[in-house]
Short mmCIF file of C-alpha atoms and ligand atoms in Angstrom, two decimals:
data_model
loop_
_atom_site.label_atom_id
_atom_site.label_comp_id
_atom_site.label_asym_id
_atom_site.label_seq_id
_atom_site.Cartn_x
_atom_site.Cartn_y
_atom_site.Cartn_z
CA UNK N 21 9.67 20.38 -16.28
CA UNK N 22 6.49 18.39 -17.53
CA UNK N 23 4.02 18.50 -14.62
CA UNK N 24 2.24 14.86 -13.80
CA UNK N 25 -1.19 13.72 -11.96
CA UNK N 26 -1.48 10.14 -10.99
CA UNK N 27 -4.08 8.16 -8.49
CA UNK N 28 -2.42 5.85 -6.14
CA UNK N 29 -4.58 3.37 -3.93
CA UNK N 30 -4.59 2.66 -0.09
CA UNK N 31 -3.41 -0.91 -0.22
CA UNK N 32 -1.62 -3.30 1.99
CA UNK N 33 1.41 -5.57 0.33
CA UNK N 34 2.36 -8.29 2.26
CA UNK N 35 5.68 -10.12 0.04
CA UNK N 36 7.38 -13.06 1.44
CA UNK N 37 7.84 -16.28 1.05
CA UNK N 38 5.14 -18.14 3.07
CA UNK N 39 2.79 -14.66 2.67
CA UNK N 40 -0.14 -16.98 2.43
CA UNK N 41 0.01 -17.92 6.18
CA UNK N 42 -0.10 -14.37 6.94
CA UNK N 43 -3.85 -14.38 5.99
CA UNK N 44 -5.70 -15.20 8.88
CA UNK N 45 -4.04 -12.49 10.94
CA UNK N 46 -4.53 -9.49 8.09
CA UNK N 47 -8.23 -10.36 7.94
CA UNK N 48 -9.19 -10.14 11.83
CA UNK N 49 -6.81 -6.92 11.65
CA UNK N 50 -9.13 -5.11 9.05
CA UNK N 51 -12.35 -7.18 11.03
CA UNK N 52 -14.03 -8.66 7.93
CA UNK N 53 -16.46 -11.30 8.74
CA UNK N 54 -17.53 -13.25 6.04
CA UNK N 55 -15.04 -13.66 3.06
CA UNK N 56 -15.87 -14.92 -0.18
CA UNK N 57 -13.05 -17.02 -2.17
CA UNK N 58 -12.83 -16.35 -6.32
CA UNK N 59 -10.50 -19.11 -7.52
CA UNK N 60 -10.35 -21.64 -10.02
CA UNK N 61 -9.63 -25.58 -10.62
CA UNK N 62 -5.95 -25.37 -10.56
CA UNK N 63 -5.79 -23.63 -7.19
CA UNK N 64 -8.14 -26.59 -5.74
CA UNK N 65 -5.64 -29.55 -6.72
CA UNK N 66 -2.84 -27.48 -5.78
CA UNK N 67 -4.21 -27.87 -2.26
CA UNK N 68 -4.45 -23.96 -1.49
CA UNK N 69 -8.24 -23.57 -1.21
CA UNK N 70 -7.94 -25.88 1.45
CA UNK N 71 -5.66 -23.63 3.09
CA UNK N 72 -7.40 -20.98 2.97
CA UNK N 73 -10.45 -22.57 4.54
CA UNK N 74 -8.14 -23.63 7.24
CA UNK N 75 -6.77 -20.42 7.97
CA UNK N 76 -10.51 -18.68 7.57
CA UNK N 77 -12.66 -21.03 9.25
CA UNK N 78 -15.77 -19.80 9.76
CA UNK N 79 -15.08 -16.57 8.41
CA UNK N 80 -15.07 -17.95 4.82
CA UNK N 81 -18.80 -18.68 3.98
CA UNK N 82 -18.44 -19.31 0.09
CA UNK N 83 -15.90 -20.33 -2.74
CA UNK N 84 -16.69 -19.96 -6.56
CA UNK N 85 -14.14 -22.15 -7.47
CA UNK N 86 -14.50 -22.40 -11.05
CA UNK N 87 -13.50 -19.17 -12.89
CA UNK N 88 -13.29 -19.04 -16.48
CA UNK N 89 -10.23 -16.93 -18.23
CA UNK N 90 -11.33 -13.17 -19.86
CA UNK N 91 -13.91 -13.06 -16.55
CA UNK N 92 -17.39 -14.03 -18.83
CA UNK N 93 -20.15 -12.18 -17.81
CA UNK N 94 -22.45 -15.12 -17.27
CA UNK N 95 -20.09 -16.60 -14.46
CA UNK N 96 -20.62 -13.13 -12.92
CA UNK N 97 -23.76 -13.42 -12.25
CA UNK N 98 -23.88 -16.60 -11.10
CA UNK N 99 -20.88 -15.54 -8.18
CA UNK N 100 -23.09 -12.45 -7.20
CA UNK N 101 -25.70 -14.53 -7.02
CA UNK N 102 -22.96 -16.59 -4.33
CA UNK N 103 -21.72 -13.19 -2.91
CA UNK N 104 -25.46 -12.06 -1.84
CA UNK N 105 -26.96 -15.09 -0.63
CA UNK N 106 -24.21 -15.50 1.73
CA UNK N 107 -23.83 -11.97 2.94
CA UNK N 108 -20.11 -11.35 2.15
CA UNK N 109 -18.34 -8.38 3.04
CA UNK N 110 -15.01 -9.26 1.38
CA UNK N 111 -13.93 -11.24 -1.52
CA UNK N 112 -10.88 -13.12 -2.31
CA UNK N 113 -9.54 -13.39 -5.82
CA UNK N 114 -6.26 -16.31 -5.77
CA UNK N 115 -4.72 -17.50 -8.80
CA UNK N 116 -3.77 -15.43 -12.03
CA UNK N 117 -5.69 -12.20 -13.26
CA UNK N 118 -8.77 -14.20 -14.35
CA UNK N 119 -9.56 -15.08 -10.78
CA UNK N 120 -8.64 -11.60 -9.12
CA UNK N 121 -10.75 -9.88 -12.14
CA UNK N 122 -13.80 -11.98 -10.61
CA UNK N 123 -13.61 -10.93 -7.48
CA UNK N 124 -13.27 -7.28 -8.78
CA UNK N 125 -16.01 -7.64 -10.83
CA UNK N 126 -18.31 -9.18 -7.90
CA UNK N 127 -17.10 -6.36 -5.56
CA UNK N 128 -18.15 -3.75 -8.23
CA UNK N 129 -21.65 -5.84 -8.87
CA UNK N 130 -22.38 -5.88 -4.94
CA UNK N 131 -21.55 -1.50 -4.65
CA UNK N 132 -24.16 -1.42 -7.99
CA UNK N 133 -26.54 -3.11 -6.14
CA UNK N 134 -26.33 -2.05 -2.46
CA UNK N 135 -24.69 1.45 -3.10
CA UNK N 136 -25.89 2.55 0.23
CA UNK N 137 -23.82 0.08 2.16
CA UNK N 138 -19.38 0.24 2.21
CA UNK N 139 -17.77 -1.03 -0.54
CA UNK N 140 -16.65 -4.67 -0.67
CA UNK N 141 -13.08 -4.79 -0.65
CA UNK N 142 -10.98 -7.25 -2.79
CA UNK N 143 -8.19 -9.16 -1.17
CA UNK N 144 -5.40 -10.34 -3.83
CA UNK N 145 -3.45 -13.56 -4.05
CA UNK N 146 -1.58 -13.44 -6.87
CA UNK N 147 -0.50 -16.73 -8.11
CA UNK N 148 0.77 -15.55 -11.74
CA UNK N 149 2.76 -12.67 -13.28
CA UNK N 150 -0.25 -10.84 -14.22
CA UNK N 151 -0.52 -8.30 -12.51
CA UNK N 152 -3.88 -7.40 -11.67
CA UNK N 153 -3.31 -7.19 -7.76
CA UNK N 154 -2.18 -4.03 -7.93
CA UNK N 155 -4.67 -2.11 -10.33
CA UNK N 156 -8.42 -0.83 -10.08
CA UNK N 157 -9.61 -2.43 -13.34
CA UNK N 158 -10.82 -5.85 -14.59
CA UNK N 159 -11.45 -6.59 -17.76
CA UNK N 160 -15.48 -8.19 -18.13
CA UNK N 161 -16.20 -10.57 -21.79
CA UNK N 162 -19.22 -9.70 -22.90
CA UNK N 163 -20.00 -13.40 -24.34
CA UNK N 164 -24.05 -12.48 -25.24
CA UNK N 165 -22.85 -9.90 -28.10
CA UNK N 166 -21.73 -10.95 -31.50
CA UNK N 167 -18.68 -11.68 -31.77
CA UNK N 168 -18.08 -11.53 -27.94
CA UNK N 169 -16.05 -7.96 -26.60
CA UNK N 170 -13.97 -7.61 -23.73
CA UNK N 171 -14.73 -4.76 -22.15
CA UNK N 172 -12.84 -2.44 -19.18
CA UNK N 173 -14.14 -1.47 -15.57
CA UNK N 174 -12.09 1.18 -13.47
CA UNK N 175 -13.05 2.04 -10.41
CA UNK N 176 -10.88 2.89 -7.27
CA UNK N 177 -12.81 1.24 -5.01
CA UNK N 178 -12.00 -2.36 -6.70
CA UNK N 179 -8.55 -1.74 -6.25
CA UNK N 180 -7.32 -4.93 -4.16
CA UNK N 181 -6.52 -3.45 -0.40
CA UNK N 182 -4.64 -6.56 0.92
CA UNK N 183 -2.51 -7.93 -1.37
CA UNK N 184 -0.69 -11.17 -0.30
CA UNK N 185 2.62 -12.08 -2.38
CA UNK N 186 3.35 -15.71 -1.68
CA UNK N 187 6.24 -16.45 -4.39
CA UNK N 188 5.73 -20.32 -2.74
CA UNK N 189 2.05 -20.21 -4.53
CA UNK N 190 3.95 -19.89 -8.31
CA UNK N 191 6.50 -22.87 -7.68
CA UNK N 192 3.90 -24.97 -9.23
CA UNK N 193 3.15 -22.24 -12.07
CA UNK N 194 3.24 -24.12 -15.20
CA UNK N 195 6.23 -23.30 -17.55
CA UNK N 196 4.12 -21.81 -20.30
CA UNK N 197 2.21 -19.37 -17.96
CA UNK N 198 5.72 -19.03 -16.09
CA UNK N 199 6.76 -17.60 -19.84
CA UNK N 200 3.22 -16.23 -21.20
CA UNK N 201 2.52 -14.00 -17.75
CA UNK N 202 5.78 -13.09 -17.63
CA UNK N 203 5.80 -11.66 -20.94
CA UNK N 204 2.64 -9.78 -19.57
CA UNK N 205 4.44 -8.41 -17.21
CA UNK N 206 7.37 -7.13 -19.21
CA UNK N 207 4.48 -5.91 -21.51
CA UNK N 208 3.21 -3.55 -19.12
CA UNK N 209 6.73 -1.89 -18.12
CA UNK N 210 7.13 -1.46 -21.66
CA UNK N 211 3.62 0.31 -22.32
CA UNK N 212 4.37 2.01 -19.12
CA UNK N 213 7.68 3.93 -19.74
CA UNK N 214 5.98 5.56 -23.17
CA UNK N 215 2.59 5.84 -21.70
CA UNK N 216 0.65 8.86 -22.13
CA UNK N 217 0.48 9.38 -18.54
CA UNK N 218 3.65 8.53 -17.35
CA UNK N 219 5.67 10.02 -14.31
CA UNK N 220 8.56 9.64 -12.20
CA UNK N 221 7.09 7.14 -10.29
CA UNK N 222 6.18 4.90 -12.93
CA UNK N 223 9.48 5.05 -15.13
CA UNK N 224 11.18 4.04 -12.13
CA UNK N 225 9.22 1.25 -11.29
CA UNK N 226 9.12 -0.33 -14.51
CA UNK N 227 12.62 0.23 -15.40
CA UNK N 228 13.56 -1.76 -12.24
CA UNK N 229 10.82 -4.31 -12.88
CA UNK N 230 12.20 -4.84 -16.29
CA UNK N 231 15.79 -5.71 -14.74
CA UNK N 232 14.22 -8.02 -11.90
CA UNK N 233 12.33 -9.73 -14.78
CA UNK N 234 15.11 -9.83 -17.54
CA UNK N 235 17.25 -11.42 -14.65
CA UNK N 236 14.73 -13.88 -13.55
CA UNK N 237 12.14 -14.95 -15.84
CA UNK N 238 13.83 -17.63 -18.40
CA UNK N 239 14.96 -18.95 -14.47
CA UNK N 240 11.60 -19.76 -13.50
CA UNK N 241 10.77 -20.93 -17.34
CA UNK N 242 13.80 -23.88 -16.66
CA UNK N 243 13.35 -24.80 -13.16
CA UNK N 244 10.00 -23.67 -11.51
CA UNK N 245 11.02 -24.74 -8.66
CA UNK N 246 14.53 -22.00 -8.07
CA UNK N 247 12.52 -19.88 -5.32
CA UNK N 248 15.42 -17.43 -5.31
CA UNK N 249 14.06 -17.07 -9.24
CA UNK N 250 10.91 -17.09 -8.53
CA UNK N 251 10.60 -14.85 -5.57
CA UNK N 252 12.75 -11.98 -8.10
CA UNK N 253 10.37 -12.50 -10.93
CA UNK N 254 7.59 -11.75 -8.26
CA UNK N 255 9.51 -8.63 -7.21
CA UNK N 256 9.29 -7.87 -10.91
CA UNK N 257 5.55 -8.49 -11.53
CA UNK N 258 4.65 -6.79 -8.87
CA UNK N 259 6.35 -3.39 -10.30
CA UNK N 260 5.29 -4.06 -13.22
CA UNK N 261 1.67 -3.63 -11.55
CA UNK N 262 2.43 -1.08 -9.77
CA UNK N 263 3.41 1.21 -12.85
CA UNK N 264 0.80 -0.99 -14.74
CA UNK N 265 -2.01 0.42 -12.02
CA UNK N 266 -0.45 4.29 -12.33
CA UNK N 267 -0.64 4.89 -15.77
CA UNK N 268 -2.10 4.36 -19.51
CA UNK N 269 -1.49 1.69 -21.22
CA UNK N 270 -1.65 1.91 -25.00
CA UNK N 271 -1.96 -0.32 -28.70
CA UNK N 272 -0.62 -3.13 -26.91
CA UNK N 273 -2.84 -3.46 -23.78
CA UNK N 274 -6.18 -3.04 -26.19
CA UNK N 275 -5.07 -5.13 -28.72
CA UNK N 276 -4.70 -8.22 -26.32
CA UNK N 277 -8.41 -7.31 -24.76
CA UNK N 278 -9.04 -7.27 -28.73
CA UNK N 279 -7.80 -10.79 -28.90
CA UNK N 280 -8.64 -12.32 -25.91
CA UNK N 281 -12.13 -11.13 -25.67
CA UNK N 282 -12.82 -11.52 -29.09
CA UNK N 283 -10.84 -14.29 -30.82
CA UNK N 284 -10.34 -16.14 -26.97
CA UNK N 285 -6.49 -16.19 -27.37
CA UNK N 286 -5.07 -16.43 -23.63
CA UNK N 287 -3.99 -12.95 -22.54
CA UNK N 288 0.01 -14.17 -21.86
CA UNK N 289 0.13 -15.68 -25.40
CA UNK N 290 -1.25 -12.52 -27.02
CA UNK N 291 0.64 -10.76 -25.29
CA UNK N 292 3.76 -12.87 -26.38
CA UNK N 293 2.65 -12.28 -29.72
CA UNK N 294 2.32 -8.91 -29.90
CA UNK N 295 5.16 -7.42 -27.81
CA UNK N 296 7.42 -6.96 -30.19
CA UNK N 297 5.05 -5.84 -33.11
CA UNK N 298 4.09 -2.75 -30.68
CA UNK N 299 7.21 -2.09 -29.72
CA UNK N 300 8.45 -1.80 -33.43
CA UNK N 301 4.78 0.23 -34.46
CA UNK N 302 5.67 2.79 -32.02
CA UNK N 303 9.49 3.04 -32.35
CA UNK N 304 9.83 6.23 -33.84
CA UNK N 305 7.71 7.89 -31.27
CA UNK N 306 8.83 6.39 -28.13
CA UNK N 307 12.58 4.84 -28.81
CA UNK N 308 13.64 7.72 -25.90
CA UNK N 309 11.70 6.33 -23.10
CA UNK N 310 12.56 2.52 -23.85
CA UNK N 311 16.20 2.77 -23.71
CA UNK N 312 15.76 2.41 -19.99
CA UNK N 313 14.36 -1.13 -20.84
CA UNK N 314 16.70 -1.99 -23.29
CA UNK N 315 20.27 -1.15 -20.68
CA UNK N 316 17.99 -3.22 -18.15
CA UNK N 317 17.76 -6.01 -20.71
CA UNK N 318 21.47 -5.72 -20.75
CA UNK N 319 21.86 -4.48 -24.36
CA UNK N 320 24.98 -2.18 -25.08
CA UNK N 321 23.55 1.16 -26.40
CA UNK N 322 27.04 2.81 -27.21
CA UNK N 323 25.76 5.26 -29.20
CA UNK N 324 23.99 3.49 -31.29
CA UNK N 325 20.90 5.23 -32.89
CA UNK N 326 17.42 4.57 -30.86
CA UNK N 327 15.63 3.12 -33.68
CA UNK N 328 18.64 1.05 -34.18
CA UNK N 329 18.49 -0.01 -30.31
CA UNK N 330 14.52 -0.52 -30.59
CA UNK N 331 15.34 -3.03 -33.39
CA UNK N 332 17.91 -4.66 -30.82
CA UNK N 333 14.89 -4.34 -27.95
CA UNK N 334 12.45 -6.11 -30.22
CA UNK N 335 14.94 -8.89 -31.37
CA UNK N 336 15.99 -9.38 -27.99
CA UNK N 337 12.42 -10.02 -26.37
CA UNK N 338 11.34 -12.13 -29.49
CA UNK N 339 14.44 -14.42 -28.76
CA UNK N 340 13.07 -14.86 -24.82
CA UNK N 341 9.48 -15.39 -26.08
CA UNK N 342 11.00 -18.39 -28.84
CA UNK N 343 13.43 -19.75 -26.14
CA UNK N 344 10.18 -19.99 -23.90
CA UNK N 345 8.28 -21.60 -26.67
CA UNK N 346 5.72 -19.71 -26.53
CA UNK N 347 4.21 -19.23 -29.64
CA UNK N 348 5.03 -16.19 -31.67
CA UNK N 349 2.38 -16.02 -34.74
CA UNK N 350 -1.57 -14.69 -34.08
CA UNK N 351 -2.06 -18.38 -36.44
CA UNK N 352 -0.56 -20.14 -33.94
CA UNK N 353 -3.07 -18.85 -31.60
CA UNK N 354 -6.11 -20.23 -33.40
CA UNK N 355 -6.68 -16.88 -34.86
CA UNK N 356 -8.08 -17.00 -38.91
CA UNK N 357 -6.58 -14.82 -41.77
CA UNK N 358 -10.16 -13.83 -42.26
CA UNK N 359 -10.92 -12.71 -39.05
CA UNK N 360 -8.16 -9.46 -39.22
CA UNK N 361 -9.81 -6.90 -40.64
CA UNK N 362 -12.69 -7.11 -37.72
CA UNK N 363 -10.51 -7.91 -35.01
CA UNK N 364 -8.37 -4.42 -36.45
CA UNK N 365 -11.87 -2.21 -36.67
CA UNK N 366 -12.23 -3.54 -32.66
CA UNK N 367 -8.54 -2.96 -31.58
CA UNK N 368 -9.20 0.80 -33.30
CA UNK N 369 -12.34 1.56 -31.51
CA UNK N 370 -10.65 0.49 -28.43
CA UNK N 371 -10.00 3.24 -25.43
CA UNK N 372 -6.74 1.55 -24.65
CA UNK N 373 -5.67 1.50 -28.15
CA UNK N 374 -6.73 5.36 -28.57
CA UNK N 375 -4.45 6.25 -25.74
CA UNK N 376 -1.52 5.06 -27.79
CA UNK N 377 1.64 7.55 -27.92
CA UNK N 378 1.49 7.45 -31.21
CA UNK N 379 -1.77 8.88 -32.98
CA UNK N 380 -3.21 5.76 -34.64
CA UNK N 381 -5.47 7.30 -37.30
CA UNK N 382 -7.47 4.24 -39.12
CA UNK N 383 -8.08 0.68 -38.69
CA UNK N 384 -5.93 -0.41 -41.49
CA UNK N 385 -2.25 0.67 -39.21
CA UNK N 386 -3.42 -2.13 -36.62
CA UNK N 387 -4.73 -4.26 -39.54
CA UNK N 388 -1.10 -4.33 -40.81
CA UNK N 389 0.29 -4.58 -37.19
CA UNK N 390 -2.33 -7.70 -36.71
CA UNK N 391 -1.15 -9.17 -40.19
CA UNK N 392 2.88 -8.82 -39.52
CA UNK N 393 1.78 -10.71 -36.37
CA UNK N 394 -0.22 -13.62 -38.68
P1 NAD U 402 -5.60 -16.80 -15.80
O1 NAD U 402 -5.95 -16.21 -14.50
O2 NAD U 402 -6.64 -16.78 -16.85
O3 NAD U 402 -5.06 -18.26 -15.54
C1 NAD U 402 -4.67 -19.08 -16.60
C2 NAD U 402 -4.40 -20.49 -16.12
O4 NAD U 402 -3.30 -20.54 -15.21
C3 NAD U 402 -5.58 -21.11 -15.40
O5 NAD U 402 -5.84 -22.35 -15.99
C4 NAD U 402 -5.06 -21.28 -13.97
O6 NAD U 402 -5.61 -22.43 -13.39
C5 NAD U 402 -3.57 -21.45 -14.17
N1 NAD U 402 -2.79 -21.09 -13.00
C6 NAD U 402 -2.74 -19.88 -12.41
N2 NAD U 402 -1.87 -19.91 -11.38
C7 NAD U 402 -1.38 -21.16 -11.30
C8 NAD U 402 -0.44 -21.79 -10.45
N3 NAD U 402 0.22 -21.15 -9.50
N4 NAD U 402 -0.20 -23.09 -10.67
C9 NAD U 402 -0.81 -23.76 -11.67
N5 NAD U 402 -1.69 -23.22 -12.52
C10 NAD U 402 -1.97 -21.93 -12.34
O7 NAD U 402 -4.31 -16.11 -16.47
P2 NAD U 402 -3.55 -14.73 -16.24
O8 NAD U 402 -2.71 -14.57 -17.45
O9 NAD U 402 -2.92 -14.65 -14.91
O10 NAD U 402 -4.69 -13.64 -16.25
C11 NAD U 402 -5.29 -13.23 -17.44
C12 NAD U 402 -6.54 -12.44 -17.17
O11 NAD U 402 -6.26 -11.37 -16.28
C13 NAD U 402 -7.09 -11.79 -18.42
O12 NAD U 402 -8.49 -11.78 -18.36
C14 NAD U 402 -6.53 -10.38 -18.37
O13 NAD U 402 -7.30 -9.46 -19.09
C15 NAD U 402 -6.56 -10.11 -16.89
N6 NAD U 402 -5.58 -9.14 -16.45
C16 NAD U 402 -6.06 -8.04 -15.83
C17 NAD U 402 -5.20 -7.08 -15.37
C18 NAD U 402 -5.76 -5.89 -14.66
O14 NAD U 402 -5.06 -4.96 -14.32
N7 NAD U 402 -7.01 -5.87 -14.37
C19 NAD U 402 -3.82 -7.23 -15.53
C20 NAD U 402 -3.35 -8.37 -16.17
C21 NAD U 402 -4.25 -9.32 -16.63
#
């Protein structure tokens, strides 16, 4: 037997339907004061900052309610500069990963500055498929270098420790993030079951996130508003996660930091780009461990050869991404011809790329991948 090491976090997970009203009480349980809310626009109209003000009251002494995707640096600053003057000592990230990656990032800011005082803990509201809730990294977009470069933070004192699941709070979840973070999701059950690090824990995870997923996400793509479809596909995300949070990821995970840090595509669409390129680069070293995702994706492995089913896998998830319309081509995504080759040296200086299963050995194996995905 294979021996395995993996870091899990102290967190609280609240799921249910209506999670968001359990708020008030789970922050005078842990005693924090004076909360901090990272959200953005969307979460404003929707009427859920407003909420959360209600439910804080006092207790909430500042909202940076304007978070840009990839987390930019500069808007980093500018919410420490928030988080100190108002003497926080918790942060909220609600909305997708963009917002909960800003609150990570100004918990980790506020420990660099005052290391002699407790850490800041993060608070998670998830209100996409993302996944970041669950995991001890952000991703941080260097915008000041040339060409911009999205860069990781892990730490396990950013990992959220409340975590609120409100599958009422993604009702509203536009269908192409419904499809794009979904996608994400599915992404990281796939990089998880081949990962480097993986472990009993984490194979079963994402193999049942990859069922609750497969069963639920083209659901929430037709009618946002099925909670019975929406509530599974939060089941799903929130495996996905966990098993995203418990292992490493690999040439998918740093080629969508790649693309969304440097050539600003959104992180679902990359990702709904280059799913099924991965999947097919790595085929021949990791068809063993996706067969799991492929019977939860309901296709009939009989005996058929693994490479053969990986072909099936791929075709299978490229159908869901086109039935979602999301689009499937880096062009499509804004991304120039010219710009490959450098976006390929990037993705193979990446760490996440490096801790591929299979050895990637020079730049020109992703600048192919990158080009099949043109
Ligand atoms: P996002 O947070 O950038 O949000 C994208 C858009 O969706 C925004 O315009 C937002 O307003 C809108 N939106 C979100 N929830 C909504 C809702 N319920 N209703 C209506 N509109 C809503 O997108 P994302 O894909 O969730 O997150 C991507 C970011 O998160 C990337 O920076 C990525 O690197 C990071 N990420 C990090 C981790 C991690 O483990 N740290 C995991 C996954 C993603």
């Amino acid at each position: 037997m294979d021996g395995f090491r993996y870091i899990s976090y102290a967190q609280e997970v609240i799921f249910t339907p209506g999670a968001l009203a359990q708020l008030r009480e789970a922050v005078e349980r842990s005693g924090w004061q004076r909360l901090m809310l990272c959200t953005n626009h969307s979460m404003q109209v929707q009427g859920y900052v407003d909420t959360v003000k209600s439910a804080l009251g006092g207790r909430l002494v500042a909202v940076f309610d304007h978070v840009q995707p990839h987390v930019q640096d500069v808007q980093v600053d500018g919410a420490l500069a928030l988080a100190l003057e108002n003497q926080m000592d918790a942060v909220i990230g609600m909305g997708g990963g963009s917002p909960i990656g800003m609150a990570k990032a100004v918990a980790y800011a506020m420990d660099t500055t005052m290391p002699m005082r407790p850490s800041i803990p993060v608070i998670a509201i998830p209100t996409t498929y993302a996944g970041s809730e669950m995991t001890a990294v952000y991703g941080i977009t260097r915008s000041r270098e040339k060409p911009p470069r999205k860069v990781t933070v892990n730490d396990p004192k950013i990992a959220p420790r409340l975590i609120l699941y409100d599958p009422e709070l993604t009702l509203d979840l536009p269908p192409q993030m419904t499809a794009s973070t979904g996608v994400n999701a599915l992404a990281h059950c796939i990089e998880a079951l081949y990962s480097i690090t993986r472990h009993p824990a984490s194979t079963a995870a994402a193999i049942r996130g990859v069922g609750h997923i497969s069963n639920a996400l083209l659901r929430c793509y037709r009618d946002g508003k099925d909670l019975e479809a929406r509530t599974e596909m939060l089941i799903g995300a929130h495996l996905a996660g966990w098993s995203l949070a418990s292992v490493k990821m690999g040439l998918h995970h740093g080629l969508c930091h790649v693309l969304g840090g440097t050539a600003n595509v959104p992180h679902g669409i990359a990702n709904s780009i280059i799913l099924p390129h991965a999947i097919r680069f790595n085929a021949d070293a990791t068809a063993p461990q996706l067969l799991p995702a492929a019977e939860a994706m309901r296709i009939s492995l009989n005996g058929t050869h693994p490479w053969v089913a990986m072909e099936t896998l791929v075709q299978k998830i490229s159908e869901l991404v086109g039935e979602m319309q999301l689009p499937q081509r880096l062009r499509d995504a804004g991304v120039k011809v010219s710009d490959l080759p450098d976006l390929a040296q990037l993705g193979f200086q990446n760490r996440t790329v490096q801790n591929n299963p299979k050895p990637i050995t020079e730049s020109a194996q992703i600048e192919a991948l990158l080009r099949a995905a043109w």
